[in-house]
PDB file of N, CA and C in Angstrom:
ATOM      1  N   UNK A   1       4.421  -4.255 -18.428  1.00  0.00           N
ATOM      2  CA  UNK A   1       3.113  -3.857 -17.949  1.00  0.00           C
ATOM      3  C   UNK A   1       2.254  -3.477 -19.152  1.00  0.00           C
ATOM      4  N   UNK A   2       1.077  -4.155 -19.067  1.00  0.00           N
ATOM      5  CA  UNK A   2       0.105  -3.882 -20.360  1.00  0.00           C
ATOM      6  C   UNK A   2      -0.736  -2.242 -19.973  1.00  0.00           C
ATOM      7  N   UNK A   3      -1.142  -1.743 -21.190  1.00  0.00           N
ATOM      8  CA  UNK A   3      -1.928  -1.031 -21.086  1.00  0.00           C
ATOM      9  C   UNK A   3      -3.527  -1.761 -20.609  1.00  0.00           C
ATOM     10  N   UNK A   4      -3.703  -1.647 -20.595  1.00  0.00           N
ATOM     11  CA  UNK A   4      -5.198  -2.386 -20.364  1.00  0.00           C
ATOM     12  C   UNK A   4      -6.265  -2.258 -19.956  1.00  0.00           C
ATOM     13  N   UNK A   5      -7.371  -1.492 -20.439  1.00  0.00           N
ATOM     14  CA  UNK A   5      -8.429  -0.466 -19.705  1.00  0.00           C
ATOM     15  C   UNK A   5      -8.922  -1.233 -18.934  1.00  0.00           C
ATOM     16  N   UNK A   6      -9.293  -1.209 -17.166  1.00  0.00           N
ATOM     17  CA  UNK A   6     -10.058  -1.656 -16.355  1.00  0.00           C
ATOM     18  C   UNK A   6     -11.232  -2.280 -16.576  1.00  0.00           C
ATOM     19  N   UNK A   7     -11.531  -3.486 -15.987  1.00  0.00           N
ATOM     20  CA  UNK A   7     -12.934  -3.667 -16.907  1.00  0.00           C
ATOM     21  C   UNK A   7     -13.944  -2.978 -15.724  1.00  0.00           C
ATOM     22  N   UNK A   8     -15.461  -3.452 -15.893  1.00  0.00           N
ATOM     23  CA  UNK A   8     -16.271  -2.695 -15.312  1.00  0.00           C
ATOM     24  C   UNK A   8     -16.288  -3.092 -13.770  1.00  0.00           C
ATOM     25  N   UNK A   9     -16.166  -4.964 -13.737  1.00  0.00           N
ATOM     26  CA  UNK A   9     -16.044  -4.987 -12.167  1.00  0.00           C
ATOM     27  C   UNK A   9     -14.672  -4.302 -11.532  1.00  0.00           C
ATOM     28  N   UNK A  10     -13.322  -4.160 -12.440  1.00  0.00           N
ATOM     29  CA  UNK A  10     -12.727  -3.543 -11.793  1.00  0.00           C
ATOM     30  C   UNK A  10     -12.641  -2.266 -11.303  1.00  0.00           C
ATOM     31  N   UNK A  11     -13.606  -1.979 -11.825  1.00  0.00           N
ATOM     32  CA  UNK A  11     -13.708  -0.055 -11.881  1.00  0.00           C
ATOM     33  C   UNK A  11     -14.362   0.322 -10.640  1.00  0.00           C
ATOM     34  N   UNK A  12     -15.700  -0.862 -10.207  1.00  0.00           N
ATOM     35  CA  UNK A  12     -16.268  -0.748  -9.341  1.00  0.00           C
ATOM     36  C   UNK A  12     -15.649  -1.029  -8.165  1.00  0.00           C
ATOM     37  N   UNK A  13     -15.037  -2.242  -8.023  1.00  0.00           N
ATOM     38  CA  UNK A  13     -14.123  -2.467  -6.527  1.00  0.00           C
ATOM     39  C   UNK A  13     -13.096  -1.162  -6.188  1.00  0.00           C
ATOM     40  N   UNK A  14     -12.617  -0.779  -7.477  1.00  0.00           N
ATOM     41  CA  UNK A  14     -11.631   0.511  -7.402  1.00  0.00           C
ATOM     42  C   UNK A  14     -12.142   1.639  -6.652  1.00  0.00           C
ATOM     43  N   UNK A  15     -13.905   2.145  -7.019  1.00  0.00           N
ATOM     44  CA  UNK A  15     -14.304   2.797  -6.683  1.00  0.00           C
ATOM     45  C   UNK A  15     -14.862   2.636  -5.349  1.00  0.00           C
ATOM     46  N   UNK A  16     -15.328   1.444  -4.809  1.00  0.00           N
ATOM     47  CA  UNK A  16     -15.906   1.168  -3.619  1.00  0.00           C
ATOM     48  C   UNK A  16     -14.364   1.116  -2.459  1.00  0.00           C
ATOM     49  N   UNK A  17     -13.213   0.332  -2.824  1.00  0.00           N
ATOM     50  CA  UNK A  17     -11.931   0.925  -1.871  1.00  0.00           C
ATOM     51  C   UNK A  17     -11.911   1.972  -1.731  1.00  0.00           C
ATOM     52  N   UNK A  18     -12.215   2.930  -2.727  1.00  0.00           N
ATOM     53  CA  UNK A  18     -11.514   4.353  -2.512  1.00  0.00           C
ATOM     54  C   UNK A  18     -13.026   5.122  -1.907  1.00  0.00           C
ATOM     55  N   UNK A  19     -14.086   4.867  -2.495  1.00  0.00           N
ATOM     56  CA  UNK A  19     -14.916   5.020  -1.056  1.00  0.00           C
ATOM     57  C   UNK A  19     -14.894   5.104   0.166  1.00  0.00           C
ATOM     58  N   UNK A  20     -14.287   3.905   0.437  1.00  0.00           N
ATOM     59  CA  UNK A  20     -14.632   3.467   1.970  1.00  0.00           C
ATOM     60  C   UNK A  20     -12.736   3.851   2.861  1.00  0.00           C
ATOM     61  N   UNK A  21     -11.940   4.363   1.720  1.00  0.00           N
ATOM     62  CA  UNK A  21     -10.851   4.901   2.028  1.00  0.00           C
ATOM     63  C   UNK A  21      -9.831   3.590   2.518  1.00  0.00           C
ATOM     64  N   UNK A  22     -10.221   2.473   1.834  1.00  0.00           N
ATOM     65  CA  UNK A  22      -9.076   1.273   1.639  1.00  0.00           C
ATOM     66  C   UNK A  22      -8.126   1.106   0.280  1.00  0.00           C
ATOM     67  N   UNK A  23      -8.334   2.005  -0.320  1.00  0.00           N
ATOM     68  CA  UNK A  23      -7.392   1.791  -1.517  1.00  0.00           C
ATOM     69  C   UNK A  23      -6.054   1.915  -1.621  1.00  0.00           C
ATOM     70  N   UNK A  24      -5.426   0.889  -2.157  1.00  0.00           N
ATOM     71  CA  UNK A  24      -3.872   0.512  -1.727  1.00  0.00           C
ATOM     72  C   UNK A  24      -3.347   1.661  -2.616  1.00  0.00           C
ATOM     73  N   UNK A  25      -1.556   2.288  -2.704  1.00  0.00           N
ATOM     74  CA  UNK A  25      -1.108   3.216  -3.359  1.00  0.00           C
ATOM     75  C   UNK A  25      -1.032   2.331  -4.527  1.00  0.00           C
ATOM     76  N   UNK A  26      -1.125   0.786  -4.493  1.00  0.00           N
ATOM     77  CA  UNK A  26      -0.204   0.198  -5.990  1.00  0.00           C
ATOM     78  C   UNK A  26      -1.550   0.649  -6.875  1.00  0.00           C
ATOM     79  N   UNK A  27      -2.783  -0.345  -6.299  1.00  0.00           N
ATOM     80  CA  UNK A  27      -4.251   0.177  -7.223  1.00  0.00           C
ATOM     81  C   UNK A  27      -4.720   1.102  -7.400  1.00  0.00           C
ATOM     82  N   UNK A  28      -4.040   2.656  -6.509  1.00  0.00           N
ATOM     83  CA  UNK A  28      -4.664   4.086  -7.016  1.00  0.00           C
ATOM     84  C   UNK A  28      -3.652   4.467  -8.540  1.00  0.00           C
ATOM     85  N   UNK A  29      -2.465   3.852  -8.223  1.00  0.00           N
ATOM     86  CA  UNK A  29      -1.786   4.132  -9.215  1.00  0.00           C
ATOM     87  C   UNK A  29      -1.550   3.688 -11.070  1.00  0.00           C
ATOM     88  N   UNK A  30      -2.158   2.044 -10.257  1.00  0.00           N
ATOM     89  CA  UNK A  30      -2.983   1.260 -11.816  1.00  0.00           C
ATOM     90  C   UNK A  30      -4.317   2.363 -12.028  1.00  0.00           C
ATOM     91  N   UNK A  31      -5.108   2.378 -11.183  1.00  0.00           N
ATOM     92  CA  UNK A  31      -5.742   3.187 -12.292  1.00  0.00           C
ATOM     93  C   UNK A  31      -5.574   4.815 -12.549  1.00  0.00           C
ATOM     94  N   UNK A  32      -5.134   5.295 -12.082  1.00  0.00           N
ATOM     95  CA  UNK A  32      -4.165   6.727 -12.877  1.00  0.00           C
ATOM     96  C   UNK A  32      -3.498   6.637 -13.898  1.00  0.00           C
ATOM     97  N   UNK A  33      -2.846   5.443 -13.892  1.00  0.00           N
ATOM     98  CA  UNK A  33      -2.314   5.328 -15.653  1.00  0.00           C
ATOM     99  C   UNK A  33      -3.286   4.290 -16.599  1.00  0.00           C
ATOM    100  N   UNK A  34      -3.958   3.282 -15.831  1.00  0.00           N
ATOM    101  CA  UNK A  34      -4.916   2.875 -16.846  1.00  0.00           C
ATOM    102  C   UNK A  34      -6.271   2.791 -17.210  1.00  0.00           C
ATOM    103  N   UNK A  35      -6.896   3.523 -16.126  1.00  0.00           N
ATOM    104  CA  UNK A  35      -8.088   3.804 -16.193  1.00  0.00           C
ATOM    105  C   UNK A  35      -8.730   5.122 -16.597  1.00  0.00           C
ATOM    106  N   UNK A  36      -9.813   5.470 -17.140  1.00  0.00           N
ATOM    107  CA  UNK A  36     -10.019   6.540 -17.814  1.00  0.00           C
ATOM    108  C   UNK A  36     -11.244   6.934 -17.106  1.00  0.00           C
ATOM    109  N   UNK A  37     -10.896   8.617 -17.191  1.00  0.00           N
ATOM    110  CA  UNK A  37     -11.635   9.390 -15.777  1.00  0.00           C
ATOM    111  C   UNK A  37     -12.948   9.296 -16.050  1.00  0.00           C
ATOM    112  N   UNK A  38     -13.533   9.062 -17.103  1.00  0.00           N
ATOM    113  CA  UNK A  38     -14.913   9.196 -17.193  1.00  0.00           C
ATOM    114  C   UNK A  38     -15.445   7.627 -16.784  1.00  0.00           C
ATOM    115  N   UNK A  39     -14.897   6.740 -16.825  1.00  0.00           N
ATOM    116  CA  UNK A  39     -15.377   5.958 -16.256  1.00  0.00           C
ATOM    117  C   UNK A  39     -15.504   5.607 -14.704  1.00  0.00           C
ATOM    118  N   UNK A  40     -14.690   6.306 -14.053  1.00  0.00           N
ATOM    119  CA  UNK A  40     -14.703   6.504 -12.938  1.00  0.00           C
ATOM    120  C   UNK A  40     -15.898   7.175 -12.498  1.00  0.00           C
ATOM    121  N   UNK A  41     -15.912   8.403 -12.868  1.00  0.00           N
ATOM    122  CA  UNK A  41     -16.933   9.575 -12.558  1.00  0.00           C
ATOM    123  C   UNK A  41     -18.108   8.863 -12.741  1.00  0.00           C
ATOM    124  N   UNK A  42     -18.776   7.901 -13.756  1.00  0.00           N
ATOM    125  CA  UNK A  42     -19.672   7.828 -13.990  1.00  0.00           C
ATOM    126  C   UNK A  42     -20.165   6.703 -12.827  1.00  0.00           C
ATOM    127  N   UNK A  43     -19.022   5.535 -12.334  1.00  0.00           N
ATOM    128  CA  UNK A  43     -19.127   4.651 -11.845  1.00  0.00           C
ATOM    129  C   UNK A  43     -19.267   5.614  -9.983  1.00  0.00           C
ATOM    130  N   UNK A  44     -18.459   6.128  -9.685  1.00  0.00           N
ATOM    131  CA  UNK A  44     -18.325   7.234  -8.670  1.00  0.00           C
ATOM    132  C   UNK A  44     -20.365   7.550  -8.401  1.00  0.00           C
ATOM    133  N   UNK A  45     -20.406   8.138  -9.839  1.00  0.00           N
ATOM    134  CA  UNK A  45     -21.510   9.104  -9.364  1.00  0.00           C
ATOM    135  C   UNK A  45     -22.796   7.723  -8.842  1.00  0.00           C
ATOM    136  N   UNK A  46     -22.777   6.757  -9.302  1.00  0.00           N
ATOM    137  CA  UNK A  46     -24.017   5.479  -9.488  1.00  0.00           C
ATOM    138  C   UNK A  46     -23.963   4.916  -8.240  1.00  0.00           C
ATOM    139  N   UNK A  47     -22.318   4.849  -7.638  1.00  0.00           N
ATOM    140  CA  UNK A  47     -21.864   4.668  -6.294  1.00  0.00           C
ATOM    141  C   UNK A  47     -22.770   5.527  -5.032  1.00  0.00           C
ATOM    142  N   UNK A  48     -22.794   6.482  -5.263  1.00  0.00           N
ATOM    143  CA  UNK A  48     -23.139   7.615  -4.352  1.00  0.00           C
ATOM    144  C   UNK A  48     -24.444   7.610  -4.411  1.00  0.00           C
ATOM    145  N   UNK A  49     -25.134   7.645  -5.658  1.00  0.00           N
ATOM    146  CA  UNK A  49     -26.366   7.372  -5.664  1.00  0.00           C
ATOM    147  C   UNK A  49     -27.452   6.186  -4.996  1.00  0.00           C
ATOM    148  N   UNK A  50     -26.714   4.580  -5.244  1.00  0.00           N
ATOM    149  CA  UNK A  50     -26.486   3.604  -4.362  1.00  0.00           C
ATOM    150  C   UNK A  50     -26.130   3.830  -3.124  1.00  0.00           C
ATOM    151  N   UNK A  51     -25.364   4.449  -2.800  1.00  0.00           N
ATOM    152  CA  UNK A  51     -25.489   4.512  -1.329  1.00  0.00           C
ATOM    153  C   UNK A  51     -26.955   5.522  -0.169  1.00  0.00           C
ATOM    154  N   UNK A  52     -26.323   6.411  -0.785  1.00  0.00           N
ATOM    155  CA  UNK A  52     -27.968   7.440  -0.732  1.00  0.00           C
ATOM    156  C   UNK A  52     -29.628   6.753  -0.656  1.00  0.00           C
ATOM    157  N   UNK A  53     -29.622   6.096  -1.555  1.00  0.00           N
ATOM    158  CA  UNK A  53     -30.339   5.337  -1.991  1.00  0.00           C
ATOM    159  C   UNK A  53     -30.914   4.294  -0.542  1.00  0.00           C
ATOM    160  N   UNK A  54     -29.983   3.440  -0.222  1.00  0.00           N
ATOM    161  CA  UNK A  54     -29.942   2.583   0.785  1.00  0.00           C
ATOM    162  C   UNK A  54     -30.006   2.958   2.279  1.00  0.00           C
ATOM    163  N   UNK A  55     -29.665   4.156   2.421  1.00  0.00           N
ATOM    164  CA  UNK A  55     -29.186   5.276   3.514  1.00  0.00           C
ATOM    165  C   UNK A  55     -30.780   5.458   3.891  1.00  0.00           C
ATOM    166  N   UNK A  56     -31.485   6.007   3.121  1.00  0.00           N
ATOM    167  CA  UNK A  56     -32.708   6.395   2.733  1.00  0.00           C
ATOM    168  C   UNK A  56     -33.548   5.680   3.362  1.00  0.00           C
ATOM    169  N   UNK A  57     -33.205   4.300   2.723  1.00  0.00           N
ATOM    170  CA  UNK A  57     -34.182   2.742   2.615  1.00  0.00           C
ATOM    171  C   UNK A  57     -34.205   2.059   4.958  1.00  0.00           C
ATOM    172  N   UNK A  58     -32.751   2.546   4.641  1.00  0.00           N
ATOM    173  CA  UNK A  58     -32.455   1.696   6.064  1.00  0.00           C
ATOM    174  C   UNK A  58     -33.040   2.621   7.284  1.00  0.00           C
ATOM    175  N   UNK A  59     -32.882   4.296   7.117  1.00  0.00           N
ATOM    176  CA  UNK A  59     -33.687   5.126   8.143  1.00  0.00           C
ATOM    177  C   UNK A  59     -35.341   5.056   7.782  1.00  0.00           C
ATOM    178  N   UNK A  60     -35.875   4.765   7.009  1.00  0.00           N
ATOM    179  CA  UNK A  60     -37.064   4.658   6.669  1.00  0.00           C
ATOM    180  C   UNK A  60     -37.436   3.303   7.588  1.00  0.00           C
ATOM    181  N   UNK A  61     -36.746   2.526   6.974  1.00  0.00           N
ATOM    182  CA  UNK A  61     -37.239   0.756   7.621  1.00  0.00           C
ATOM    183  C   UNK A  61     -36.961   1.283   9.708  1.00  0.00           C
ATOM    184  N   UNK A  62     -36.019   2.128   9.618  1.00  0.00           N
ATOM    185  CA  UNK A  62     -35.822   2.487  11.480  1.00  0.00           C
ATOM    186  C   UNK A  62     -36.857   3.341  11.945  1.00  0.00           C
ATOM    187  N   UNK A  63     -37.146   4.647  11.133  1.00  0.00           N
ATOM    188  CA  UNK A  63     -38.302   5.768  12.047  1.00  0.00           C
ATOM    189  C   UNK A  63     -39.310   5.218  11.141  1.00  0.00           C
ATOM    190  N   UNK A  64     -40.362   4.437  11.542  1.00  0.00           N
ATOM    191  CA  UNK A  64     -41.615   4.076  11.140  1.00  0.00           C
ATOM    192  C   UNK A  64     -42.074   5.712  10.910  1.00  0.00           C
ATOM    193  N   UNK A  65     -43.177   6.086   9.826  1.00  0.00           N
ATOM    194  CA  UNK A  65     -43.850   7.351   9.240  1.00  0.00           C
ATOM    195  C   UNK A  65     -45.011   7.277  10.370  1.00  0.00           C
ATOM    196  N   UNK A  66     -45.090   8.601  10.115  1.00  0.00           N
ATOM    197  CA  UNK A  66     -46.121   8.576  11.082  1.00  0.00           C
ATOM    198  C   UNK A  66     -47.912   8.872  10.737  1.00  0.00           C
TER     199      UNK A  66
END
């Protein structure tokens, strides 16, 4: 097994499974040993923000302003 830092799309699918609470035990465990927490966090936080973001966009486009 290589060391091998995650690349960025992997970091993101990693983070969007474990989002949405599909993340397998084998891929929480690849990245616990090969992924590094700050890239997570940072990818995590852009995640949340993106979602928020869209959350926002989609009740806006539903309750017309008045």
């Amino acid at each position: 097994m290589t060391d091998k830092t995650p690349s960025l799309k992997d970091t993101f699918k990693s983070v969007a499974a474990a989002f949405f609470g599909v993340q397998s035990n084998k891929n929480r465990e690849k990245d616990f040993s090969q992924g590094k927490i700050s890239h997570f966090i940072i990818v995590g936080i852009i995640s949340v923000i993106i979602f928020i973001v869209g959350l926002i966009a989609v009740v806006s486009l539903v309750i017309p302003a008045n």
